[in-house]
Amino acid sequence: MTLLDSMPTDCVVSAWNEWDRLREMVVGTAVGANYEPTEPGSRPQRRGGREGNPFPTGPKPQHVIDQANEELQGLVQLLQDWDVVVRRPSPVDFSTQLVSPDFSVENQYCAVCPRDVLITVGSEIIEAPMSRRARFFEYLPYRDIVRGYWKQDQNVRWTAAPKPSMHDRMYRQEFWEWPLVERHKRMHDFEFCVTQEEVLFDAADASRFGNDIIIQESMTTNRAGIEWLRRHLQDRGIRVHAVHFPLDLFPSHIDCTFVPLRPGLILTNPERPILEGEDKLFLDSGWKLVDAPQPSLTNDQMPEFCQSSKWLSMNVLSLSPDVVICEENEHELHELLSREGLEVLTIPFRGVYEFGGSLHCATWDVRREGKGEDLLG
Ligand code: ARG
């Protein structure tokens, strides 16, 4: 019996996986959002044939913010109808320039995607180091909430992972210049725009399966970051497994690639199969991998300033092992999930796509029923 097993499951912070009955959640906000700046870890590009045109800077237009906020509010309403307690981030001015001893960046980004910044592992909240300069301080909009939980319940653990320097040396600038052929040649090296020296990861590269956590190596998570998480959690009997999706040449955040829906069922991305051999972890424990259908939009049809792919379609949010929330236009996905025996709830969310996320990205689960179990091997 490990220390965590003996923790009460009625702790105000308690979530072990991506699917158990949801009880409390933070939903992001577009208030104060800015365009993400060009920086060593990110080169934002327009879509729909306008790739060559300069990417805008500064605050996002008000109507874009309003549209996303309306959809986020729709999600809040739906969650509340299902008796989920919902919290929202504090407003922050993301237009501020950052200057540290090691870097500067013209503005910050937004608080639409708490998933990228925070992860709950049992009764512990971990603030991720992050990988991009514009997102260095993105934990701030959530600090009042986190401090509140920490004061409210003495069983809550609160950890901020080490902050990387984000110095130029932390990044591999050539990455952005490699033509696609070159990227294909190198796809099995798993070397992206960040080097391996410093500890860094975004929380959204991880996915929780009870006492096992999988985390993908990506543009936003390096091997040192994975190793930090592994050592941090090992004493409590939680195993961290690195996973890879070699055909994703610009990987960032696992929740459009490999999405567990309930014990035994994972929604997979047909264009990004898991590295050969890594599927064994799941198949040997009886999990079924089911490919998502093609999304309703093509990449070119995604909002012009959205930095995520059409696969935001599969960025679904589980309310329980039997109920899942999907974007309303993804009809083929709704049918697939219904055939798998899930109740599918739908809401409009394409306005949030502009900010690079959908339902899973725009949320951070604080409490779900259930406890840590061995579900992988
Ligand atoms: N890189 C992913 C894709 O385009 C998007 C992931 C978004 N997830 C998130 N948590 N922000 O497929």
Coordinates of C-alpha atoms and ligand atoms in Angstrom, one line a residue:
M1 CA 0.0 0.0 0.0
T2 CA 1.5 3.3 -1.0
L3 CA 0.9 6.6 0.7
L4 CA -1.5 7.8 -2.0
D5 CA -3.6 4.6 -1.8
S6 CA -4.4 5.5 1.7
M7 CA -5.5 9.1 0.8
P8 CA -9.2 9.7 1.2
T9 CA -10.9 9.8 -2.2
D10 CA -13.2 12.6 -1.1
C11 CA -10.2 15.0 -1.2
V12 CA -11.3 18.2 -3.0
V13 CA -8.5 17.5 -5.6
S14 CA -8.7 13.9 -6.8
A15 CA -8.4 12.7 -10.4
W16 CA -6.7 9.6 -11.7
N17 CA -7.8 9.3 -15.3
E18 CA -9.4 11.1 -18.2
W19 CA -12.9 9.5 -17.9
D20 CA -14.2 8.8 -14.4
R21 CA -17.4 10.7 -13.4
L22 CA -16.5 14.4 -13.4
R23 CA -17.2 16.4 -10.3
E24 CA -15.2 19.6 -10.5
M25 CA -13.4 21.4 -13.4
V26 CA -11.8 24.6 -14.5
V27 CA -12.9 25.9 -17.9
G28 CA -10.6 28.4 -19.7
T29 CA -11.4 31.9 -20.8
A30 CA -10.6 33.9 -23.8
V31 CA -10.5 37.2 -21.8
G32 CA -7.3 39.1 -22.5
A33 CA -6.1 36.7 -25.3
N34 CA -3.4 37.7 -27.6
Y35 CA -1.9 36.2 -30.8
E36 CA 0.9 33.9 -29.9
P37 CA 4.2 35.6 -30.8
T38 CA 6.9 34.2 -33.0
E39 CA 9.6 32.8 -30.7
P40 CA 12.3 30.0 -30.8
G41 CA 9.7 27.4 -29.7
S42 CA 6.9 28.5 -32.0
R43 CA 6.5 29.9 -35.5
P44 CA 2.8 30.6 -35.8
Q45 CA 1.5 30.5 -39.4
R46 CA -1.7 31.5 -41.1
R47 CA -3.8 28.9 -42.9
G48 CA -5.9 28.6 -46.0
G49 CA -3.3 29.6 -48.6
R50 CA -2.2 32.7 -46.6
E51 CA 0.9 31.0 -45.1
G52 CA 3.2 33.6 -46.6
N53 CA 1.5 36.6 -45.0
P54 CA 2.8 37.9 -41.7
F55 CA 1.1 36.5 -38.5
P56 CA -0.7 39.3 -36.6
T57 CA 0.6 40.4 -33.2
G58 CA -1.0 41.8 -30.1
P59 CA -4.5 41.3 -28.7
K60 CA -7.0 39.1 -30.6
P61 CA -10.0 41.0 -32.0
Q62 CA -12.9 41.4 -29.6
H63 CA -15.5 39.5 -31.7
V64 CA -13.2 36.5 -31.8
I65 CA -12.8 36.6 -28.1
D66 CA -16.5 37.1 -27.6
Q67 CA -17.4 34.1 -29.8
A68 CA -15.0 31.8 -27.9
N69 CA -16.3 33.0 -24.6
E70 CA -19.8 32.4 -25.6
E71 CA -19.0 28.8 -26.5
L72 CA -16.9 28.3 -23.3
Q73 CA -19.9 29.6 -21.4
G74 CA -22.0 27.0 -23.2
L75 CA -19.7 24.3 -21.9
V76 CA -19.9 25.7 -18.3
Q77 CA -23.7 25.5 -18.5
L78 CA -23.6 22.0 -19.8
L79 CA -21.2 20.9 -17.0
Q80 CA -23.4 22.6 -14.4
D81 CA -26.4 20.8 -15.7
W82 CA -24.5 17.6 -15.0
D83 CA -23.8 18.7 -11.5
V84 CA -20.2 19.5 -12.1
V85 CA -18.7 22.4 -10.1
V86 CA -17.0 24.8 -12.5
R87 CA -14.3 27.4 -11.8
R88 CA -12.9 30.0 -14.1
P89 CA -9.4 31.5 -14.3
S90 CA -8.7 35.1 -13.0
P91 CA -8.4 37.7 -15.7
V92 CA -4.8 38.4 -16.7
D93 CA -3.4 41.0 -19.2
F94 CA -1.6 38.8 -21.7
S95 CA -0.4 41.8 -23.7
T96 CA 2.4 42.4 -21.3
Q97 CA 5.9 42.0 -22.5
L98 CA 8.1 39.5 -20.6
V99 CA 11.8 40.1 -19.8
S100 CA 13.8 37.6 -17.8
P101 CA 17.6 37.3 -17.4
D102 CA 17.6 34.8 -20.2
F103 CA 14.9 35.8 -22.7
S104 CA 12.3 38.4 -23.7
V105 CA 9.1 38.0 -25.6
E106 CA 6.7 40.7 -26.9
N107 CA 3.5 39.4 -25.4
Q108 CA 1.9 36.4 -23.7
Y109 CA -0.9 34.2 -25.0
C110 CA -4.2 33.4 -23.2
A111 CA -6.0 31.3 -20.6
V112 CA -8.1 29.3 -23.0
C113 CA -6.3 26.0 -22.5
P114 CA -5.7 25.2 -18.8
R115 CA -5.0 21.6 -19.9
D116 CA -1.7 22.7 -21.3
V117 CA -0.5 24.1 -17.9
L118 CA -2.0 21.9 -15.2
I119 CA -2.4 18.2 -14.4
T120 CA -4.1 16.6 -11.5
V121 CA -2.5 13.3 -10.4
G122 CA -4.5 11.8 -7.6
S123 CA -4.6 14.6 -5.0
E124 CA -1.6 16.4 -6.4
I125 CA -1.8 19.5 -8.7
I126 CA 1.3 19.8 -10.9
E127 CA 2.0 23.1 -12.7
A128 CA 4.0 22.2 -15.8
P129 CA 7.3 23.9 -16.6
M130 CA 6.0 24.9 -20.1
S131 CA 8.1 25.1 -23.2
R132 CA 7.4 28.4 -24.8
R133 CA 8.3 31.9 -23.6
A134 CA 4.9 33.4 -24.2
R135 CA 3.5 30.7 -21.9
F136 CA 6.1 31.0 -19.1
F137 CA 3.6 32.6 -16.6
E138 CA 0.5 30.9 -17.8
Y139 CA 0.0 29.3 -14.3
L140 CA -0.9 32.8 -12.9
P141 CA -4.6 32.9 -14.0
Y142 CA -5.0 29.6 -12.0
R143 CA -3.1 30.5 -8.9
D144 CA -6.1 31.8 -6.9
I145 CA -8.0 28.6 -7.6
V146 CA -5.0 26.3 -6.8
R147 CA -4.2 28.2 -3.6
G148 CA -7.9 27.9 -2.6
Y149 CA -7.9 24.1 -2.9
W150 CA -4.6 23.9 -1.1
K151 CA -6.0 25.9 1.8
Q152 CA -9.3 24.1 1.8
D153 CA -8.0 20.6 2.2
Q154 CA -4.7 19.5 3.8
N155 CA -4.5 16.4 1.7
V156 CA -4.0 18.5 -1.4
R157 CA -0.4 18.5 -2.8
W158 CA 0.8 21.3 -4.9
T159 CA 3.9 21.2 -7.0
A160 CA 5.4 23.6 -9.5
A161 CA 7.8 21.7 -11.8
P162 CA 11.2 23.4 -12.3
K163 CA 11.0 26.4 -14.7
P164 CA 13.3 26.1 -17.7
S165 CA 15.5 29.1 -18.7
M166 CA 13.9 29.4 -22.2
H167 CA 17.3 30.8 -23.2
D168 CA 18.1 30.6 -27.0
R169 CA 20.3 27.6 -26.1
M170 CA 17.2 25.6 -25.1
Y171 CA 15.9 25.6 -28.6
R172 CA 17.0 24.1 -31.9
Q173 CA 16.3 26.8 -34.5
E174 CA 17.2 24.6 -37.5
F175 CA 14.1 22.6 -36.7
W176 CA 12.0 25.2 -38.4
E177 CA 14.1 25.3 -41.5
W178 CA 14.1 21.5 -42.1
P179 CA 12.0 20.8 -45.2
L180 CA 9.4 18.1 -44.8
V181 CA 11.5 15.5 -46.5
E182 CA 14.2 16.2 -43.9
R183 CA 11.7 15.9 -41.1
H184 CA 10.5 12.6 -42.5
K185 CA 14.0 11.3 -42.6
R186 CA 14.5 12.4 -39.0
M187 CA 11.1 11.3 -37.7
H188 CA 12.5 8.4 -35.6
D189 CA 15.0 10.7 -33.8
F190 CA 12.3 12.5 -32.0
E191 CA 14.3 15.7 -32.0
F192 CA 12.1 18.8 -32.3
C193 CA 12.5 22.5 -31.7
V194 CA 13.6 22.0 -28.1
T195 CA 17.0 20.4 -27.0
Q196 CA 17.3 17.8 -24.4
E197 CA 19.3 19.7 -21.8
E198 CA 16.7 21.3 -19.6
V199 CA 13.6 19.8 -18.0
L200 CA 10.5 20.9 -19.9
F201 CA 7.0 19.7 -20.6
D202 CA 3.5 21.0 -21.2
A203 CA 0.9 19.2 -19.1
A204 CA -1.2 18.4 -22.2
D205 CA 1.4 15.9 -23.5
A206 CA 0.4 13.6 -20.7
S207 CA -2.7 11.4 -20.4
R208 CA -3.7 9.6 -17.2
F209 CA -4.6 5.9 -17.0
G210 CA -4.9 5.4 -13.2
N211 CA -1.5 4.4 -11.8
D212 CA 0.0 4.8 -15.3
I213 CA 0.6 8.0 -17.1
I214 CA 1.7 8.2 -20.7
I215 CA 3.4 11.2 -22.1
Q216 CA 4.5 12.0 -25.7
E217 CA 7.9 13.3 -26.7
S218 CA 7.1 16.4 -28.7
M219 CA 7.9 20.0 -29.6
T220 CA 6.6 20.9 -26.1
T221 CA 8.0 17.9 -24.0
N222 CA 11.5 16.6 -24.1
R223 CA 13.1 13.5 -22.6
A224 CA 14.4 15.4 -19.5
G225 CA 10.8 16.6 -18.8
I226 CA 9.5 13.0 -19.0
E227 CA 12.3 11.9 -16.7
W228 CA 11.5 14.6 -14.2
L229 CA 7.9 13.4 -14.1
R230 CA 8.9 9.8 -13.8
R231 CA 11.2 10.4 -10.8
H232 CA 8.6 12.7 -9.3
L233 CA 5.9 10.2 -9.3
Q234 CA 7.7 6.9 -8.9
D235 CA 7.7 6.8 -5.1
R236 CA 4.0 6.7 -5.1
G237 CA 3.8 3.8 -7.4
I238 CA 2.8 5.8 -10.5
R239 CA 4.5 4.7 -13.6
V240 CA 5.3 7.2 -16.4
H241 CA 5.7 5.8 -20.0
A242 CA 7.0 7.8 -22.9
V243 CA 5.1 7.3 -26.1
H244 CA 5.8 8.4 -29.7
F245 CA 3.8 9.1 -32.8
P246 CA 6.5 9.3 -35.5
L247 CA 4.2 10.4 -38.3
D248 CA 3.2 13.6 -36.5
L249 CA 6.0 15.8 -37.7
F250 CA 5.0 18.7 -35.5
P251 CA 3.7 17.0 -32.3
S252 CA 2.4 19.0 -29.4
H253 CA -0.1 17.8 -26.8
I254 CA -1.4 14.2 -27.0
D255 CA -5.1 14.9 -26.8
C256 CA -5.7 15.1 -30.6
T257 CA -3.7 11.9 -31.1
F258 CA -4.4 9.3 -28.5
V259 CA -7.5 9.7 -26.3
P260 CA -8.7 7.2 -23.7
L261 CA -12.5 7.2 -23.3
R262 CA -13.0 4.5 -20.7
P263 CA -11.2 1.5 -19.4
G264 CA -10.4 -0.6 -22.5
L265 CA -11.1 2.0 -25.1
I266 CA -8.8 4.5 -26.8
L267 CA -9.7 6.8 -29.7
T268 CA -6.7 6.9 -32.0
N269 CA -5.7 9.2 -34.9
P270 CA -5.5 7.3 -38.1
E271 CA -2.8 9.6 -39.5
R272 CA -0.6 9.3 -36.4
P273 CA -0.3 5.6 -35.4
I274 CA 1.7 5.0 -32.2
L275 CA 5.3 3.8 -32.6
E276 CA 5.5 0.1 -33.4
G277 CA 5.9 -1.9 -30.2
E278 CA 4.5 0.8 -28.0
D279 CA 0.9 -0.4 -28.7
K280 CA 1.8 -3.5 -26.7
L281 CA 1.4 -1.7 -23.4
F282 CA -2.3 -1.2 -24.2
L283 CA -3.1 -4.3 -26.3
D284 CA -1.6 -6.7 -23.7
S285 CA -3.9 -5.3 -21.1
G286 CA -6.9 -5.8 -23.3
W287 CA -7.4 -2.2 -24.5
K288 CA -9.0 -1.6 -27.9
L289 CA -7.6 1.1 -30.2
V290 CA -10.3 2.6 -32.4
D291 CA -9.4 5.1 -35.2
A292 CA -11.3 8.4 -35.3
P293 CA -13.1 9.2 -38.6
Q294 CA -11.9 12.0 -40.8
P295 CA -12.8 15.4 -39.1
S296 CA -15.6 17.6 -40.5
L297 CA -13.1 20.3 -41.5
T298 CA -9.8 20.0 -43.5
N299 CA -6.7 21.7 -42.2
D300 CA -7.2 24.5 -44.7
Q301 CA -10.7 25.0 -43.4
M302 CA -9.6 25.5 -39.8
P303 CA -9.7 29.1 -38.5
E304 CA -6.9 31.1 -40.2
F305 CA -5.0 31.8 -37.0
C306 CA -5.5 28.4 -35.4
Q307 CA -2.2 26.6 -34.8
S308 CA -3.8 23.2 -34.2
S309 CA -4.9 20.6 -36.8
K310 CA -8.3 19.4 -38.0
W311 CA -7.8 16.7 -35.4
L312 CA -9.2 19.0 -32.7
S313 CA -12.3 17.0 -33.8
M314 CA -11.1 14.2 -31.5
N315 CA -10.3 16.5 -28.5
V316 CA -13.4 15.3 -26.6
L317 CA -14.2 15.6 -22.9
S318 CA -15.5 12.7 -20.9
L319 CA -18.1 13.4 -18.3
S320 CA -18.0 9.7 -17.2
P321 CA -17.1 6.4 -18.7
D322 CA -20.5 6.4 -20.5
V323 CA -20.9 10.0 -21.5
V324 CA -18.7 12.2 -23.7
I325 CA -18.9 15.8 -25.0
C326 CA -18.1 16.4 -28.6
E327 CA -18.1 19.4 -31.0
E328 CA -21.5 19.5 -32.6
N329 CA -20.3 19.3 -36.3
E330 CA -18.4 16.0 -35.9
H331 CA -21.2 13.8 -36.9
E332 CA -19.1 10.8 -38.0
L333 CA -17.4 10.8 -34.7
H334 CA -20.7 11.0 -32.8
E335 CA -21.8 7.9 -34.7
L336 CA -18.7 6.0 -34.0
L337 CA -18.8 6.8 -30.3
S338 CA -22.5 5.9 -30.1
R339 CA -21.7 2.6 -31.7
E340 CA -19.1 2.0 -29.0
G341 CA -21.9 2.4 -26.4
L342 CA -21.2 6.0 -25.3
E343 CA -23.9 8.7 -24.8
V344 CA -22.7 11.7 -27.0
L345 CA -23.5 15.2 -25.9
T346 CA -22.7 18.0 -28.4
I347 CA -22.1 21.7 -28.2
P348 CA -20.7 24.3 -30.7
F349 CA -17.0 24.9 -30.1
R350 CA -15.4 25.9 -33.4
G351 CA -14.9 29.5 -32.2
V352 CA -12.6 28.1 -29.5
Y353 CA -10.5 26.4 -32.3
E354 CA -9.0 29.8 -33.1
F355 CA -7.1 29.5 -29.8
G356 CA -5.7 26.1 -30.7
G357 CA -7.9 23.9 -28.5
S358 CA -11.2 22.1 -28.2
L359 CA -13.1 20.6 -25.3
H360 CA -10.3 18.7 -23.6
C361 CA -7.7 21.5 -24.1
A362 CA -10.0 24.1 -22.7
T363 CA -10.6 22.3 -19.4
W364 CA -8.6 21.0 -16.4
D365 CA -10.2 18.4 -14.3
V366 CA -9.8 18.9 -10.5
R367 CA -12.0 16.1 -9.2
R368 CA -13.4 12.9 -10.7
E369 CA -14.8 10.0 -8.8
G370 CA -12.7 6.8 -8.5
K371 CA -9.2 6.2 -7.5
G372 CA -5.8 5.0 -8.8
E373 CA -6.0 1.6 -10.4
D374 CA -3.6 -0.6 -12.4
L375 CA -5.1 -0.6 -15.9
L376 CA -2.0 -1.1 -18.0
G377 CA -0.3 -4.4 -17.3
Ligands
ARG1 N1 -1.0 19.6 -31.8 C1 -2.4 19.1 -31.8 C2 -2.9 19.0 -33.2 O1 -2.9 19.9 -33.9 C3 -3.3 20.0 -31.0 C4 -3.3 19.7 -29.6 C5 -4.2 20.7 -28.8 N2 -4.2 20.3 -27.5 C6 -4.1 21.1 -26.4 N3 -4.2 20.6 -25.2 N4 -3.9 22.4 -26.6 O2 -3.4 17.9 -33.6

